Amino acid sequence: MASVEVKVFPIEVLREFSTRIFLHFGVPKADAEQAADVLASADLRGIDSHGVARLTSYFDLLSEGLINPTPKIKVLRSTLSTATIDGDNGLGLVVGPQANKIAMDMAENAGSGWVSICNTNHYGIAGYYVLQALKRDMIGWAMTNSTKLVTPLWGAERMLGTNPIAIAFPGKDEPPIVIDMATCAAAYGKIEMARRRGQPIPQGWGIDNQGRGTTNPDDIVAGGALLPLGSDRERGGHKGYGLAIMVDVLCGALGGANWGPFTPPFALRQEIPARSVGKGIGHFFGAMRIDGFIEADEFKRQIDDFIRTFRATKPAPGTNGPLIPGDPERERQSEGNPADVLAAA
């Protein structure tokens, strides 16, 4: 196993460092702080693969002029509750929050808001955006497509992104339900973390470049692929595959972004697609006013009851019983610990 040094930094130090990196490339101060906030949120919630560890990719792409540091975000078309936005090849960490705000503003006026975005880049953790909706007492949705890393069920090559989905429901006295998940068996960042630590990955996460199952993270990087959520047909891999397609259609085809194997990469070392079917990558955001369906307090009481009911489930042997989606991230955040940055010694 490789020797790995763990260095611990207060989150504000990481936030300031990230901001300075973005400022270096001419990103306006407010945008740089916004981008750094998205990254800090990932580290605080224990999603290390999408926090400050992602700065290397942003640095490389900004250095090569492949991301626009000062985008002019445009609304291409809209109704009272829908919009399509062109992100002008800006940082997804900037374009995403602005588009998400548009969806929430629409929901305030029309009951719900739905925004599809093209010509954008990696937007951090999907959970960040639904947490913003919770602050406005709404149900939030967020999803994005991404460069090809995942094979379709029964495929032996990369065709889909990790295509994450997030949705959040507010409680009254209980914490919210926050679902934030990739549609593949494991996020690519977990492969990177395993490589950094010199550790194997679980069987069912990926295949090598011959289509064979592997536990070596190097095989995934060297032309292999991640498997869809469920891994194989017997374990429900068709369901993860279907969810990934749903994200691609809403984020890509619906808003004019690329989809599937044509989605551009988020790292210089990754293959450039042979052709383009849209602009950049795509995101999709939704916001719903609860009182458009039911009294908000009544809904929150039901969520509280739901959470307490499931927490009272008889635990499986050797466990403490079921978690509520969002529990691990809340526990990490409530610890108040500085974020960890792993560096190979």
PDB file of C-alpha atoms in Angstrom, residues 166-319:
ATOM      1  CA  ALA A 166     -30.011  15.011  -5.781  1.00  0.00           C
ATOM      2  CA  ILE A 167     -33.354  15.853  -4.180  1.00  0.00           C
ATOM      3  CA  ALA A 168     -34.118  17.246  -0.720  1.00  0.00           C
ATOM      4  CA  PHE A 169     -37.259  17.369   1.452  1.00  0.00           C
ATOM      5  CA  PRO A 170     -37.444  19.674   4.494  1.00  0.00           C
ATOM      6  CA  GLY A 171     -38.577  18.456   7.904  1.00  0.00           C
ATOM      7  CA  LYS A 172     -40.050  20.510  10.728  1.00  0.00           C
ATOM      8  CA  ASP A 173     -38.233  19.355  13.869  1.00  0.00           C
ATOM      9  CA  GLU A 174     -36.223  16.593  12.217  1.00  0.00           C
ATOM     10  CA  PRO A 175     -33.355  17.294   9.779  1.00  0.00           C
ATOM     11  CA  PRO A 176     -34.181  17.191   6.061  1.00  0.00           C
ATOM     12  CA  ILE A 177     -34.030  14.129   3.851  1.00  0.00           C
ATOM     13  CA  VAL A 178     -31.184  14.823   1.399  1.00  0.00           C
ATOM     14  CA  ILE A 179     -30.649  12.250  -1.349  1.00  0.00           C
ATOM     15  CA  ASP A 180     -27.452  12.823  -3.347  1.00  0.00           C
ATOM     16  CA  MET A 181     -26.135   9.956  -5.429  1.00  0.00           C
ATOM     17  CA  ALA A 182     -24.325   9.050  -8.607  1.00  0.00           C
ATOM     18  CA  THR A 183     -26.124   6.728 -11.016  1.00  0.00           C
ATOM     19  CA  CYS A 184     -23.072   4.447 -11.204  1.00  0.00           C
ATOM     20  CA  ALA A 185     -21.926   1.905  -8.640  1.00  0.00           C
ATOM     21  CA  ALA A 186     -19.363   4.379  -7.241  1.00  0.00           C
ATOM     22  CA  ALA A 187     -18.316   7.923  -8.056  1.00  0.00           C
ATOM     23  CA  TYR A 188     -15.098   8.257 -10.056  1.00  0.00           C
ATOM     24  CA  GLY A 189     -13.648  10.337  -7.237  1.00  0.00           C
ATOM     25  CA  LYS A 190     -13.713   7.215  -5.069  1.00  0.00           C
ATOM     26  CA  ILE A 191     -11.562   5.445  -7.647  1.00  0.00           C
ATOM     27  CA  GLU A 192      -9.105   8.346  -7.472  1.00  0.00           C
ATOM     28  CA  MET A 193      -9.065   8.241  -3.671  1.00  0.00           C
ATOM     29  CA  ALA A 194      -8.418   4.468  -3.692  1.00  0.00           C
ATOM     30  CA  ARG A 195      -5.515   4.931  -6.133  1.00  0.00           C
ATOM     31  CA  ARG A 196      -4.063   7.681  -3.963  1.00  0.00           C
ATOM     32  CA  ARG A 197      -4.190   5.414  -0.927  1.00  0.00           C
ATOM     33  CA  GLY A 198      -2.994   2.333  -2.801  1.00  0.00           C
ATOM     34  CA  GLN A 199      -6.156   0.413  -1.903  1.00  0.00           C
ATOM     35  CA  PRO A 200      -8.306  -2.009  -3.936  1.00  0.00           C
ATOM     36  CA  ILE A 201     -11.882  -1.170  -4.859  1.00  0.00           C
ATOM     37  CA  PRO A 202     -14.859  -3.457  -4.170  1.00  0.00           C
ATOM     38  CA  GLN A 203     -15.914  -6.000  -6.762  1.00  0.00           C
ATOM     39  CA  GLY A 204     -18.807  -4.601  -8.778  1.00  0.00           C
ATOM     40  CA  TRP A 205     -17.514  -1.040  -9.063  1.00  0.00           C
ATOM     41  CA  GLY A 206     -15.805  -1.337 -12.419  1.00  0.00           C
ATOM     42  CA  ILE A 207     -14.359  -3.287 -15.311  1.00  0.00           C
ATOM     43  CA  ASP A 208     -10.984  -3.330 -17.068  1.00  0.00           C
ATOM     44  CA  ASN A 209     -10.453  -2.482 -20.747  1.00  0.00           C
ATOM     45  CA  GLN A 210     -11.456  -6.015 -21.725  1.00  0.00           C
ATOM     46  CA  GLY A 211     -14.827  -5.755 -19.973  1.00  0.00           C
ATOM     47  CA  ARG A 212     -13.806  -7.987 -17.060  1.00  0.00           C
ATOM     48  CA  GLY A 213     -14.647  -7.142 -13.456  1.00  0.00           C
ATOM     49  CA  THR A 214     -11.734  -5.731 -11.468  1.00  0.00           C
ATOM     50  CA  THR A 215     -10.776  -4.600  -7.966  1.00  0.00           C
ATOM     51  CA  ASN A 216      -7.717  -2.655  -9.168  1.00  0.00           C
ATOM     52  CA  PRO A 217      -8.475   1.080  -9.477  1.00  0.00           C
ATOM     53  CA  ASP A 218      -5.624   1.410 -12.006  1.00  0.00           C
ATOM     54  CA  ASP A 219      -7.625  -0.777 -14.402  1.00  0.00           C
ATOM     55  CA  ILE A 220     -10.463   1.757 -14.415  1.00  0.00           C
ATOM     56  CA  VAL A 221      -8.094   4.595 -15.247  1.00  0.00           C
ATOM     57  CA  ALA A 222      -6.263   2.579 -17.915  1.00  0.00           C
ATOM     58  CA  GLY A 223      -9.206   2.296 -20.304  1.00  0.00           C
ATOM     59  CA  GLY A 224     -11.679   0.466 -18.087  1.00  0.00           C
ATOM     60  CA  ALA A 225     -15.050   1.789 -16.961  1.00  0.00           C
ATOM     61  CA  LEU A 226     -17.302   2.184 -13.981  1.00  0.00           C
ATOM     62  CA  LEU A 227     -20.396   0.007 -13.773  1.00  0.00           C
ATOM     63  CA  PRO A 228     -23.940   1.402 -13.485  1.00  0.00           C
ATOM     64  CA  LEU A 229     -25.643   1.465 -10.086  1.00  0.00           C
ATOM     65  CA  GLY A 230     -26.495  -2.163  -9.305  1.00  0.00           C
ATOM     66  CA  SER A 231     -23.510  -3.434 -11.327  1.00  0.00           C
ATOM     67  CA  ASP A 232     -25.197  -6.303 -13.178  1.00  0.00           C
ATOM     68  CA  ARG A 233     -28.679  -7.411 -14.269  1.00  0.00           C
ATOM     69  CA  GLU A 234     -29.231  -9.656 -11.256  1.00  0.00           C
ATOM     70  CA  ARG A 235     -28.461  -6.808  -8.840  1.00  0.00           C
ATOM     71  CA  GLY A 236     -30.485  -4.177 -10.669  1.00  0.00           C
ATOM     72  CA  GLY A 237     -27.850  -2.683 -12.982  1.00  0.00           C
ATOM     73  CA  HIS A 238     -30.590  -1.933 -15.507  1.00  0.00           C
ATOM     74  CA  LYS A 239     -32.072   0.520 -12.989  1.00  0.00           C
ATOM     75  CA  GLY A 240     -28.865   2.490 -12.584  1.00  0.00           C
ATOM     76  CA  TYR A 241     -28.457   2.474 -16.368  1.00  0.00           C
ATOM     77  CA  GLY A 242     -31.994   3.806 -16.786  1.00  0.00           C
ATOM     78  CA  LEU A 243     -31.435   6.588 -14.242  1.00  0.00           C
ATOM     79  CA  ALA A 244     -28.220   7.619 -16.022  1.00  0.00           C
ATOM     80  CA  ILE A 245     -30.120   7.876 -19.314  1.00  0.00           C
ATOM     81  CA  MET A 246     -32.792  10.003 -17.613  1.00  0.00           C
ATOM     82  CA  VAL A 247     -30.144  12.452 -16.391  1.00  0.00           C
ATOM     83  CA  ASP A 248     -28.502  12.593 -19.819  1.00  0.00           C
ATOM     84  CA  VAL A 249     -31.779  13.420 -21.551  1.00  0.00           C
ATOM     85  CA  LEU A 250     -32.795  16.135 -19.057  1.00  0.00           C
ATOM     86  CA  CYS A 251     -29.310  17.673 -18.866  1.00  0.00           C
ATOM     87  CA  GLY A 252     -28.222  17.101 -22.449  1.00  0.00           C
ATOM     88  CA  ALA A 253     -30.895  16.650 -25.090  1.00  0.00           C
ATOM     89  CA  LEU A 254     -33.490  18.880 -23.381  1.00  0.00           C
ATOM     90  CA  GLY A 255     -31.190  21.883 -22.949  1.00  0.00           C
ATOM     91  CA  GLY A 256     -28.914  21.605 -25.970  1.00  0.00           C
ATOM     92  CA  ALA A 257     -25.833  20.208 -24.208  1.00  0.00           C
ATOM     93  CA  ASN A 258     -23.828  17.162 -25.225  1.00  0.00           C
ATOM     94  CA  TRP A 259     -24.915  13.745 -23.962  1.00  0.00           C
ATOM     95  CA  GLY A 260     -23.507  10.252 -23.533  1.00  0.00           C
ATOM     96  CA  PRO A 261     -20.101   9.635 -25.131  1.00  0.00           C
ATOM     97  CA  PHE A 262     -20.034  13.146 -26.624  1.00  0.00           C
ATOM     98  CA  THR A 263     -19.952  14.966 -23.279  1.00  0.00           C
ATOM     99  CA  PRO A 264     -16.596  16.804 -22.991  1.00  0.00           C
ATOM    100  CA  PRO A 265     -14.019  15.790 -20.372  1.00  0.00           C
ATOM    101  CA  PHE A 266     -13.244  17.442 -17.062  1.00  0.00           C
ATOM    102  CA  ALA A 267      -9.513  16.719 -17.141  1.00  0.00           C
ATOM    103  CA  LEU A 268      -6.861  17.426 -19.765  1.00  0.00           C
ATOM    104  CA  ARG A 269      -5.705  13.803 -19.826  1.00  0.00           C
ATOM    105  CA  GLN A 270      -9.135  12.505 -20.828  1.00  0.00           C
ATOM    106  CA  GLU A 271     -10.115  11.777 -24.415  1.00  0.00           C
ATOM    107  CA  ILE A 272     -11.802  14.531 -26.443  1.00  0.00           C
ATOM    108  CA  PRO A 273     -15.022  13.159 -28.033  1.00  0.00           C
ATOM    109  CA  ALA A 274     -14.888  12.550 -31.787  1.00  0.00           C
ATOM    110  CA  ARG A 275     -17.917  14.759 -32.406  1.00  0.00           C
ATOM    111  CA  SER A 276     -20.217  17.188 -30.652  1.00  0.00           C
ATOM    112  CA  VAL A 277     -24.008  16.969 -30.446  1.00  0.00           C
ATOM    113  CA  GLY A 278     -24.499  20.104 -28.333  1.00  0.00           C
ATOM    114  CA  LYS A 279     -22.703  22.700 -26.230  1.00  0.00           C
ATOM    115  CA  GLY A 280     -20.523  21.660 -23.287  1.00  0.00           C
ATOM    116  CA  ILE A 281     -22.026  19.599 -20.493  1.00  0.00           C
ATOM    117  CA  GLY A 282     -25.507  20.176 -19.069  1.00  0.00           C
ATOM    118  CA  HIS A 283     -27.250  20.596 -15.733  1.00  0.00           C
ATOM    119  CA  PHE A 284     -30.915  20.426 -14.740  1.00  0.00           C
ATOM    120  CA  PHE A 285     -32.456  22.094 -11.694  1.00  0.00           C
ATOM    121  CA  GLY A 286     -35.940  22.006 -10.221  1.00  0.00           C
ATOM    122  CA  ALA A 287     -37.605  23.778  -7.325  1.00  0.00           C
ATOM    123  CA  MET A 288     -41.105  23.157  -5.956  1.00  0.00           C
ATOM    124  CA  ARG A 289     -43.112  25.260  -3.539  1.00  0.00           C
ATOM    125  CA  ILE A 290     -44.564  22.862  -0.996  1.00  0.00           C
ATOM    126  CA  ASP A 291     -47.672  24.953  -0.435  1.00  0.00           C
ATOM    127  CA  GLY A 292     -48.541  24.457  -4.094  1.00  0.00           C
ATOM    128  CA  PHE A 293     -49.464  20.906  -3.080  1.00  0.00           C
ATOM    129  CA  ILE A 294     -50.165  20.885   0.667  1.00  0.00           C
ATOM    130  CA  GLU A 295     -49.751  23.174   3.663  1.00  0.00           C
ATOM    131  CA  ALA A 296     -46.008  23.433   4.261  1.00  0.00           C
ATOM    132  CA  ASP A 297     -46.226  22.688   8.000  1.00  0.00           C
ATOM    133  CA  GLU A 298     -48.367  19.617   7.382  1.00  0.00           C
ATOM    134  CA  PHE A 299     -45.839  18.317   4.852  1.00  0.00           C
ATOM    135  CA  LYS A 300     -42.952  18.897   7.258  1.00  0.00           C
ATOM    136  CA  ARG A 301     -44.818  17.086  10.040  1.00  0.00           C
ATOM    137  CA  GLN A 302     -45.265  14.149   7.681  1.00  0.00           C
ATOM    138  CA  ILE A 303     -41.543  14.179   6.888  1.00  0.00           C
ATOM    139  CA  ASP A 304     -40.787  14.214  10.615  1.00  0.00           C
ATOM    140  CA  ASP A 305     -43.107  11.229  11.118  1.00  0.00           C
ATOM    141  CA  PHE A 306     -41.538   9.462   8.126  1.00  0.00           C
ATOM    142  CA  ILE A 307     -38.016   9.945   9.534  1.00  0.00           C
ATOM    143  CA  ARG A 308     -38.944   8.811  13.053  1.00  0.00           C
ATOM    144  CA  THR A 309     -40.771   5.773  11.694  1.00  0.00           C
ATOM    145  CA  PHE A 310     -37.788   4.646   9.628  1.00  0.00           C
ATOM    146  CA  ARG A 311     -35.307   5.334  12.420  1.00  0.00           C
ATOM    147  CA  ALA A 312     -37.360   2.922  14.568  1.00  0.00           C
ATOM    148  CA  THR A 313     -36.882   0.088  12.065  1.00  0.00           C
ATOM    149  CA  LYS A 314     -35.624  -3.161  13.589  1.00  0.00           C
ATOM    150  CA  PRO A 315     -31.879  -3.148  12.814  1.00  0.00           C
ATOM    151  CA  ALA A 316     -30.218  -5.847  10.768  1.00  0.00           C
ATOM    152  CA  PRO A 317     -27.684  -7.986  12.688  1.00  0.00           C
ATOM    153  CA  GLY A 318     -24.400  -6.184  13.209  1.00  0.00           C
ATOM    154  CA  THR A 319     -25.823  -2.749  12.350  1.00  0.00           C
TER     155      THR A 319
END
